Amino acid sequence: MLGIKRLGLLAAMVVVGVAPAAAAQAAAQPSTQDTQYLQALHQVNLAEITTGNMAQQKGQNAQVKELGKQFVTDHTQLDDAVKTTAQQLNVQLPSQPTSDQQNVINHLNSLSGAEFDKAWVTAELAGHVQAIQATQTEISQGSEQSVITLAQDALPVLQAHLDALTSLAQTLGIPVPQASASGTPSPGGTSTPAPGGTESPAPGGTESPAPGTTETPAPGTTEETPAPSQS
């Protein structure tokens, strides 16, 4: 009987020990925001590694080739961190870039020389602006600390890439997305510049009134003239 009681006590201890571990594992589940950011950043890395290799092979401008090589190195290291974090959180990562990213890759693959250089810089500018916006959103809205830390580490890398691209674009006479002018696109921005898009909203975005549109009193609100006094 004593042996049976001891076994029962051990079983109870095992159950008690497992419960906190299960609870901790459940608490570690990333939010939708965290999951989507890991997946999106992984796809950004896949696309950047591909286009970075293309820049080294097809680029005519020496700076394009140099930046392409740097992007491959940086995004490979960044993706290693993404894959490690995703594995720890049981997040499934896509196996290829998004369809839009693949379309850009296909377009760049059809170009060469100076035409490739300009298209590459234009696409990279737009891609990095979007990546920075997504990263800032994760930092401000994420809930899993390991993913937030990953975003905080990624942000200066992405910003350095954008700064280098902005400088190169100005040298080549390529339009730069307005969001990159200050180096920090506003978090949560819903509109992202399309590759090659040149239009940008006016600073402040406030509309000026058209000439002659000063306010006039509404109909019926004019002051009434007093009736003639009766004598």
PDB file of C-alpha atoms in Angstrom:
ATOM      1  CA  MET A   1       0.000   0.000   0.000  1.00  0.00           C
ATOM      2  CA  LEU A   2       2.834   2.362   0.803  1.00  0.00           C
ATOM      3  CA  GLY A   3       4.310   1.772  -2.624  1.00  0.00           C
ATOM      4  CA  ILE A   4       1.011   2.597  -4.273  1.00  0.00           C
ATOM      5  CA  LYS A   5       0.706   5.829  -2.268  1.00  0.00           C
ATOM      6  CA  ARG A   6       4.223   6.856  -3.303  1.00  0.00           C
ATOM      7  CA  LEU A   7       3.431   6.205  -6.954  1.00  0.00           C
ATOM      8  CA  GLY A   8       0.311   8.330  -6.629  1.00  0.00           C
ATOM      9  CA  LEU A   9       2.332  11.141  -5.076  1.00  0.00           C
ATOM     10  CA  LEU A  10       4.921  10.973  -7.844  1.00  0.00           C
ATOM     11  CA  ALA A  11       2.195  11.053 -10.471  1.00  0.00           C
ATOM     12  CA  ALA A  12       0.685  14.129  -8.852  1.00  0.00           C
ATOM     13  CA  MET A  13       4.093  15.822  -8.798  1.00  0.00           C
ATOM     14  CA  VAL A  14       4.589  15.077 -12.492  1.00  0.00           C
ATOM     15  CA  VAL A  15       1.188  16.563 -13.376  1.00  0.00           C
ATOM     16  CA  VAL A  16       1.898  19.661 -11.318  1.00  0.00           C
ATOM     17  CA  GLY A  17       5.278  20.030 -12.998  1.00  0.00           C
ATOM     18  CA  VAL A  18       3.833  19.694 -16.492  1.00  0.00           C
ATOM     19  CA  ALA A  19       1.034  22.204 -15.977  1.00  0.00           C
ATOM     20  CA  PRO A  20       3.253  25.322 -15.644  1.00  0.00           C
ATOM     21  CA  ALA A  21       5.324  24.230 -18.643  1.00  0.00           C
ATOM     22  CA  ALA A  22       2.196  23.829 -20.761  1.00  0.00           C
ATOM     23  CA  ALA A  23       0.920  27.188 -19.594  1.00  0.00           C
ATOM     24  CA  ALA A  24       4.240  28.840 -20.433  1.00  0.00           C
ATOM     25  CA  GLN A  25       4.195  27.285 -23.897  1.00  0.00           C
ATOM     26  CA  ALA A  26       0.644  28.526 -24.486  1.00  0.00           C
ATOM     27  CA  ALA A  27       1.610  32.009 -23.335  1.00  0.00           C
ATOM     28  CA  ALA A  28       4.511  32.062 -25.787  1.00  0.00           C
ATOM     29  CA  GLN A  29       2.211  31.832 -28.809  1.00  0.00           C
ATOM     30  CA  PRO A  30       2.853  34.886 -31.012  1.00  0.00           C
ATOM     31  CA  SER A  31       0.070  37.233 -32.022  1.00  0.00           C
ATOM     32  CA  THR A  32      -1.179  37.598 -35.585  1.00  0.00           C
ATOM     33  CA  GLN A  33       0.901  40.783 -35.878  1.00  0.00           C
ATOM     34  CA  ASP A  34       4.061  38.956 -34.755  1.00  0.00           C
ATOM     35  CA  THR A  35       3.419  36.001 -37.042  1.00  0.00           C
ATOM     36  CA  GLN A  36       2.691  38.112 -40.108  1.00  0.00           C
ATOM     37  CA  TYR A  37       5.762  40.245 -39.508  1.00  0.00           C
ATOM     38  CA  LEU A  38       8.059  37.215 -39.322  1.00  0.00           C
ATOM     39  CA  GLN A  39       6.573  35.844 -42.526  1.00  0.00           C
ATOM     40  CA  ALA A  40       6.727  39.189 -44.332  1.00  0.00           C
ATOM     41  CA  LEU A  41      10.305  39.915 -43.263  1.00  0.00           C
ATOM     42  CA  HIS A  42      11.365  36.442 -44.388  1.00  0.00           C
ATOM     43  CA  GLN A  43       9.872  37.105 -47.824  1.00  0.00           C
ATOM     44  CA  VAL A  44      11.612  40.479 -47.955  1.00  0.00           C
ATOM     45  CA  ASN A  45      14.896  38.734 -47.211  1.00  0.00           C
ATOM     46  CA  LEU A  46      14.312  36.107 -49.896  1.00  0.00           C
ATOM     47  CA  ALA A  47      13.576  38.813 -52.468  1.00  0.00           C
ATOM     48  CA  GLU A  48      16.528  40.978 -51.396  1.00  0.00           C
ATOM     49  CA  ILE A  49      18.986  38.107 -51.579  1.00  0.00           C
ATOM     50  CA  THR A  50      17.776  37.290 -55.101  1.00  0.00           C
ATOM     51  CA  THR A  51      17.836  40.871 -56.378  1.00  0.00           C
ATOM     52  CA  GLY A  52      21.142  41.518 -54.610  1.00  0.00           C
ATOM     53  CA  ASN A  53      22.740  38.666 -56.523  1.00  0.00           C
ATOM     54  CA  MET A  54      21.200  40.009 -59.728  1.00  0.00           C
ATOM     55  CA  ALA A  55      22.726  43.437 -59.049  1.00  0.00           C
ATOM     56  CA  GLN A  56      26.176  41.911 -58.802  1.00  0.00           C
ATOM     57  CA  GLN A  57      25.721  40.011 -62.052  1.00  0.00           C
ATOM     58  CA  LYS A  58      23.696  42.425 -64.201  1.00  0.00           C
ATOM     59  CA  GLY A  59      24.484  45.845 -62.752  1.00  0.00           C
ATOM     60  CA  GLN A  60      26.515  48.309 -64.786  1.00  0.00           C
ATOM     61  CA  ASN A  61      27.042  50.896 -62.054  1.00  0.00           C
ATOM     62  CA  ALA A  62      29.790  50.022 -59.552  1.00  0.00           C
ATOM     63  CA  GLN A  63      27.689  51.262 -56.621  1.00  0.00           C
ATOM     64  CA  VAL A  64      24.773  49.094 -57.701  1.00  0.00           C
ATOM     65  CA  LYS A  65      27.054  46.071 -57.665  1.00  0.00           C
ATOM     66  CA  GLU A  66      28.489  47.039 -54.286  1.00  0.00           C
ATOM     67  CA  LEU A  67      25.084  47.614 -52.704  1.00  0.00           C
ATOM     68  CA  GLY A  68      23.803  44.353 -54.156  1.00  0.00           C
ATOM     69  CA  LYS A  69      26.650  42.475 -52.474  1.00  0.00           C
ATOM     70  CA  GLN A  70      26.011  44.267 -49.164  1.00  0.00           C
ATOM     71  CA  PHE A  71      22.291  43.519 -49.308  1.00  0.00           C
ATOM     72  CA  VAL A  72      22.926  39.818 -49.824  1.00  0.00           C
ATOM     73  CA  THR A  73      25.203  39.712 -46.779  1.00  0.00           C
ATOM     74  CA  ASP A  74      22.915  41.745 -44.513  1.00  0.00           C
ATOM     75  CA  HIS A  75      19.645  40.089 -45.488  1.00  0.00           C
ATOM     76  CA  THR A  76      21.166  36.620 -45.195  1.00  0.00           C
ATOM     77  CA  GLN A  77      22.219  37.397 -41.615  1.00  0.00           C
ATOM     78  CA  LEU A  78      18.852  38.970 -40.885  1.00  0.00           C
ATOM     79  CA  ASP A  79      17.023  35.962 -42.271  1.00  0.00           C
ATOM     80  CA  ASP A  80      19.030  33.615 -40.059  1.00  0.00           C
ATOM     81  CA  ALA A  81      17.630  35.517 -37.072  1.00  0.00           C
ATOM     82  CA  VAL A  82      14.122  35.394 -38.544  1.00  0.00           C
ATOM     83  CA  LYS A  83      14.292  31.629 -39.057  1.00  0.00           C
ATOM     84  CA  THR A  84      15.634  31.049 -35.550  1.00  0.00           C
ATOM     85  CA  THR A  85      12.887  33.150 -33.966  1.00  0.00           C
ATOM     86  CA  ALA A  86      10.186  31.547 -36.113  1.00  0.00           C
ATOM     87  CA  GLN A  87      11.376  28.073 -35.153  1.00  0.00           C
ATOM     88  CA  GLN A  88      11.258  28.953 -31.448  1.00  0.00           C
ATOM     89  CA  LEU A  89       7.690  30.226 -31.825  1.00  0.00           C
ATOM     90  CA  ASN A  90       6.525  27.436 -34.174  1.00  0.00           C
ATOM     91  CA  VAL A  91       5.757  29.914 -36.949  1.00  0.00           C
ATOM     92  CA  GLN A  92       5.682  28.475 -40.466  1.00  0.00           C
ATOM     93  CA  LEU A  93       7.586  30.632 -42.958  1.00  0.00           C
ATOM     94  CA  PRO A  94       6.781  30.924 -46.696  1.00  0.00           C
ATOM     95  CA  SER A  95       9.142  29.187 -49.090  1.00  0.00           C
ATOM     96  CA  GLN A  96       9.245  31.982 -51.670  1.00  0.00           C
ATOM     97  CA  PRO A  97       8.736  35.745 -52.095  1.00  0.00           C
ATOM     98  CA  THR A  98       5.284  37.248 -52.582  1.00  0.00           C
ATOM     99  CA  SER A  99       3.790  37.374 -56.065  1.00  0.00           C
ATOM    100  CA  ASP A 100       4.481  41.124 -56.255  1.00  0.00           C
ATOM    101  CA  GLN A 101       8.098  40.604 -55.261  1.00  0.00           C
ATOM    102  CA  GLN A 102       8.420  37.838 -57.836  1.00  0.00           C
ATOM    103  CA  ASN A 103       7.014  40.145 -60.508  1.00  0.00           C
ATOM    104  CA  VAL A 104       9.717  42.697 -59.673  1.00  0.00           C
ATOM    105  CA  ILE A 105      12.362  39.977 -59.871  1.00  0.00           C
ATOM    106  CA  ASN A 106      11.054  38.845 -63.252  1.00  0.00           C
ATOM    107  CA  HIS A 107      11.025  42.420 -64.549  1.00  0.00           C
ATOM    108  CA  LEU A 108      14.583  43.086 -63.398  1.00  0.00           C
ATOM    109  CA  ASN A 109      15.699  39.836 -64.978  1.00  0.00           C
ATOM    110  CA  SER A 110      14.536  41.125 -68.358  1.00  0.00           C
ATOM    111  CA  LEU A 111      16.686  44.272 -68.163  1.00  0.00           C
ATOM    112  CA  SER A 112      20.381  44.998 -68.473  1.00  0.00           C
ATOM    113  CA  GLY A 113      22.923  47.811 -68.269  1.00  0.00           C
ATOM    114  CA  ALA A 114      21.882  51.287 -67.177  1.00  0.00           C
ATOM    115  CA  GLU A 115      18.220  50.388 -67.591  1.00  0.00           C
ATOM    116  CA  PHE A 116      18.634  47.600 -65.046  1.00  0.00           C
ATOM    117  CA  ASP A 117      20.475  49.899 -62.636  1.00  0.00           C
ATOM    118  CA  LYS A 118      17.682  52.467 -62.548  1.00  0.00           C
ATOM    119  CA  ALA A 119      14.923  49.876 -62.273  1.00  0.00           C
ATOM    120  CA  TRP A 120      16.828  48.075 -59.521  1.00  0.00           C
ATOM    121  CA  VAL A 121      17.351  51.213 -57.438  1.00  0.00           C
ATOM    122  CA  THR A 122      13.706  52.234 -57.912  1.00  0.00           C
ATOM    123  CA  ALA A 123      12.427  48.831 -56.816  1.00  0.00           C
ATOM    124  CA  GLU A 124      14.817  48.699 -53.865  1.00  0.00           C
ATOM    125  CA  LEU A 125      13.739  52.125 -52.649  1.00  0.00           C
ATOM    126  CA  ALA A 126      10.073  51.125 -52.631  1.00  0.00           C
ATOM    127  CA  GLY A 127      10.802  47.743 -51.056  1.00  0.00           C
ATOM    128  CA  HIS A 128      12.876  49.178 -48.222  1.00  0.00           C
ATOM    129  CA  VAL A 129      10.342  51.913 -47.442  1.00  0.00           C
ATOM    130  CA  GLN A 130       7.677  49.230 -47.085  1.00  0.00           C
ATOM    131  CA  ALA A 131       9.963  47.017 -44.986  1.00  0.00           C
ATOM    132  CA  ILE A 132      10.751  49.912 -42.640  1.00  0.00           C
ATOM    133  CA  GLN A 133       7.075  50.744 -42.231  1.00  0.00           C
ATOM    134  CA  ALA A 134       6.269  47.102 -41.408  1.00  0.00           C
ATOM    135  CA  THR A 135       9.167  46.979 -38.947  1.00  0.00           C
ATOM    136  CA  GLN A 136       8.063  50.154 -37.175  1.00  0.00           C
ATOM    137  CA  THR A 137       4.550  48.729 -36.916  1.00  0.00           C
ATOM    138  CA  GLU A 138       5.897  45.566 -35.280  1.00  0.00           C
ATOM    139  CA  ILE A 139       7.935  47.588 -32.783  1.00  0.00           C
ATOM    140  CA  SER A 140       4.882  49.630 -31.769  1.00  0.00           C
ATOM    141  CA  GLN A 141       2.174  46.952 -32.015  1.00  0.00           C
ATOM    142  CA  GLY A 142       3.915  43.595 -31.526  1.00  0.00           C
ATOM    143  CA  SER A 143       3.354  41.548 -28.362  1.00  0.00           C
ATOM    144  CA  GLU A 144       6.046  38.828 -28.459  1.00  0.00           C
ATOM    145  CA  GLN A 145       9.283  40.342 -27.124  1.00  0.00           C
ATOM    146  CA  SER A 146      11.589  38.156 -29.216  1.00  0.00           C
ATOM    147  CA  VAL A 147       9.910  39.378 -32.423  1.00  0.00           C
ATOM    148  CA  ILE A 148       9.938  42.988 -31.248  1.00  0.00           C
ATOM    149  CA  THR A 149      13.654  42.685 -30.480  1.00  0.00           C
ATOM    150  CA  LEU A 150      14.221  41.221 -33.941  1.00  0.00           C
ATOM    151  CA  ALA A 151      12.416  44.214 -35.477  1.00  0.00           C
ATOM    152  CA  GLN A 152      14.475  46.632 -33.382  1.00  0.00           C
ATOM    153  CA  ASP A 153      17.663  44.970 -34.634  1.00  0.00           C
ATOM    154  CA  ALA A 154      16.430  44.972 -38.234  1.00  0.00           C
ATOM    155  CA  LEU A 155      15.404  48.631 -38.333  1.00  0.00           C
ATOM    156  CA  PRO A 156      18.912  50.217 -38.417  1.00  0.00           C
ATOM    157  CA  VAL A 157      19.997  47.721 -41.092  1.00  0.00           C
ATOM    158  CA  LEU A 158      17.019  48.546 -43.291  1.00  0.00           C
ATOM    159  CA  GLN A 159      17.497  52.270 -42.652  1.00  0.00           C
ATOM    160  CA  ALA A 160      21.175  52.106 -43.638  1.00  0.00           C
ATOM    161  CA  HIS A 161      20.160  50.397 -46.882  1.00  0.00           C
ATOM    162  CA  LEU A 162      17.547  53.073 -47.567  1.00  0.00           C
ATOM    163  CA  ASP A 163      20.013  55.871 -46.897  1.00  0.00           C
ATOM    164  CA  ALA A 164      22.541  54.335 -49.308  1.00  0.00           C
ATOM    165  CA  LEU A 165      19.846  53.831 -51.945  1.00  0.00           C
ATOM    166  CA  THR A 166      18.632  57.423 -51.527  1.00  0.00           C
ATOM    167  CA  SER A 167      22.142  58.749 -52.096  1.00  0.00           C
ATOM    168  CA  LEU A 168      22.613  56.555 -55.165  1.00  0.00           C
ATOM    169  CA  ALA A 169      19.198  57.512 -56.548  1.00  0.00           C
ATOM    170  CA  GLN A 170      20.054  61.198 -56.305  1.00  0.00           C
ATOM    171  CA  THR A 171      23.288  60.531 -58.174  1.00  0.00           C
ATOM    172  CA  LEU A 172      21.458  58.682 -60.941  1.00  0.00           C
ATOM    173  CA  GLY A 173      18.560  61.170 -61.098  1.00  0.00           C
ATOM    174  CA  ILE A 174      15.983  58.667 -59.855  1.00  0.00           C
ATOM    175  CA  PRO A 175      12.881  59.920 -57.970  1.00  0.00           C
ATOM    176  CA  VAL A 176      13.029  59.108 -54.268  1.00  0.00           C
ATOM    177  CA  PRO A 177       9.861  58.258 -52.285  1.00  0.00           C
ATOM    178  CA  GLN A 178       8.960  61.162 -50.020  1.00  0.00           C
ATOM    179  CA  ALA A 179       8.919  58.902 -46.964  1.00  0.00           C
ATOM    180  CA  SER A 180      12.669  58.402 -47.254  1.00  0.00           C
ATOM    181  CA  ALA A 181      13.472  62.109 -47.150  1.00  0.00           C
ATOM    182  CA  SER A 182      13.534  62.191 -43.352  1.00  0.00           C
ATOM    183  CA  GLY A 183      14.783  58.636 -43.143  1.00  0.00           C
ATOM    184  CA  THR A 184      11.845  57.561 -40.993  1.00  0.00           C
ATOM    185  CA  PRO A 185       8.570  56.841 -42.753  1.00  0.00           C
ATOM    186  CA  SER A 186       5.608  57.394 -40.455  1.00  0.00           C
ATOM    187  CA  PRO A 187       4.536  54.175 -38.689  1.00  0.00           C
ATOM    188  CA  GLY A 188       1.310  52.623 -39.841  1.00  0.00           C
ATOM    189  CA  GLY A 189       1.257  54.445 -43.154  1.00  0.00           C
ATOM    190  CA  THR A 190      -1.300  52.761 -45.363  1.00  0.00           C
ATOM    191  CA  SER A 191      -0.064  54.040 -48.661  1.00  0.00           C
ATOM    192  CA  THR A 192       3.228  52.680 -49.917  1.00  0.00           C
ATOM    193  CA  PRO A 193       4.949  54.074 -52.977  1.00  0.00           C
ATOM    194  CA  ALA A 194       4.678  51.901 -56.034  1.00  0.00           C
ATOM    195  CA  PRO A 195       7.968  51.166 -57.766  1.00  0.00           C
ATOM    196  CA  GLY A 196       8.783  54.102 -59.960  1.00  0.00           C
ATOM    197  CA  GLY A 197       5.997  56.235 -58.530  1.00  0.00           C
ATOM    198  CA  THR A 198       6.969  59.891 -58.660  1.00  0.00           C
ATOM    199  CA  GLU A 199       3.913  61.533 -57.187  1.00  0.00           C
ATOM    200  CA  SER A 200       4.036  62.428 -53.516  1.00  0.00           C
ATOM    201  CA  PRO A 201       1.565  64.280 -51.351  1.00  0.00           C
ATOM    202  CA  ALA A 202       2.347  67.889 -50.583  1.00  0.00           C
ATOM    203  CA  PRO A 203       3.952  68.461 -47.176  1.00  0.00           C
ATOM    204  CA  GLY A 204       1.275  68.644 -44.531  1.00  0.00           C
ATOM    205  CA  GLY A 205      -1.346  67.408 -46.953  1.00  0.00           C
ATOM    206  CA  THR A 206      -3.576  70.399 -46.231  1.00  0.00           C
ATOM    207  CA  GLU A 207      -5.666  71.774 -49.017  1.00  0.00           C
ATOM    208  CA  SER A 208      -5.541  75.519 -49.612  1.00  0.00           C
ATOM    209  CA  PRO A 209      -8.866  77.223 -50.289  1.00  0.00           C
ATOM    210  CA  ALA A 210      -9.499  78.236 -53.853  1.00  0.00           C
ATOM    211  CA  PRO A 211      -9.360  81.974 -54.618  1.00  0.00           C
ATOM    212  CA  GLY A 212     -12.591  83.725 -53.859  1.00  0.00           C
ATOM    213  CA  THR A 213     -13.863  81.087 -51.474  1.00  0.00           C
ATOM    214  CA  THR A 214     -14.071  83.328 -48.439  1.00  0.00           C
ATOM    215  CA  GLU A 215     -16.976  82.507 -46.208  1.00  0.00           C
ATOM    216  CA  THR A 216     -20.284  84.226 -47.012  1.00  0.00           C
ATOM    217  CA  PRO A 217     -23.259  84.371 -44.674  1.00  0.00           C
ATOM    218  CA  ALA A 218     -25.796  81.633 -45.195  1.00  0.00           C
ATOM    219  CA  PRO A 219     -29.007  82.609 -46.979  1.00  0.00           C
ATOM    220  CA  GLY A 220     -31.430  84.286 -44.633  1.00  0.00           C
ATOM    221  CA  THR A 221     -28.815  85.331 -42.117  1.00  0.00           C
ATOM    222  CA  THR A 222     -28.421  88.925 -43.331  1.00  0.00           C
ATOM    223  CA  GLU A 223     -29.319  91.587 -40.837  1.00  0.00           C
ATOM    224  CA  GLU A 224     -32.822  92.857 -41.189  1.00  0.00           C
ATOM    225  CA  THR A 225     -33.276  96.623 -41.702  1.00  0.00           C
ATOM    226  CA  PRO A 226     -35.539  98.153 -39.049  1.00  0.00           C
ATOM    227  CA  ALA A 227     -39.044  99.043 -40.203  1.00  0.00           C
ATOM    228  CA  PRO A 228     -39.745 102.800 -40.600  1.00  0.00           C
ATOM    229  CA  SER A 229     -40.965 104.258 -37.326  1.00  0.00           C
ATOM    230  CA  GLN A 230     -44.578 105.272 -37.274  1.00  0.00           C
ATOM    231  CA  SER A 231     -45.246 108.921 -36.679  1.00  0.00           C
TER     232      SER A 231
END
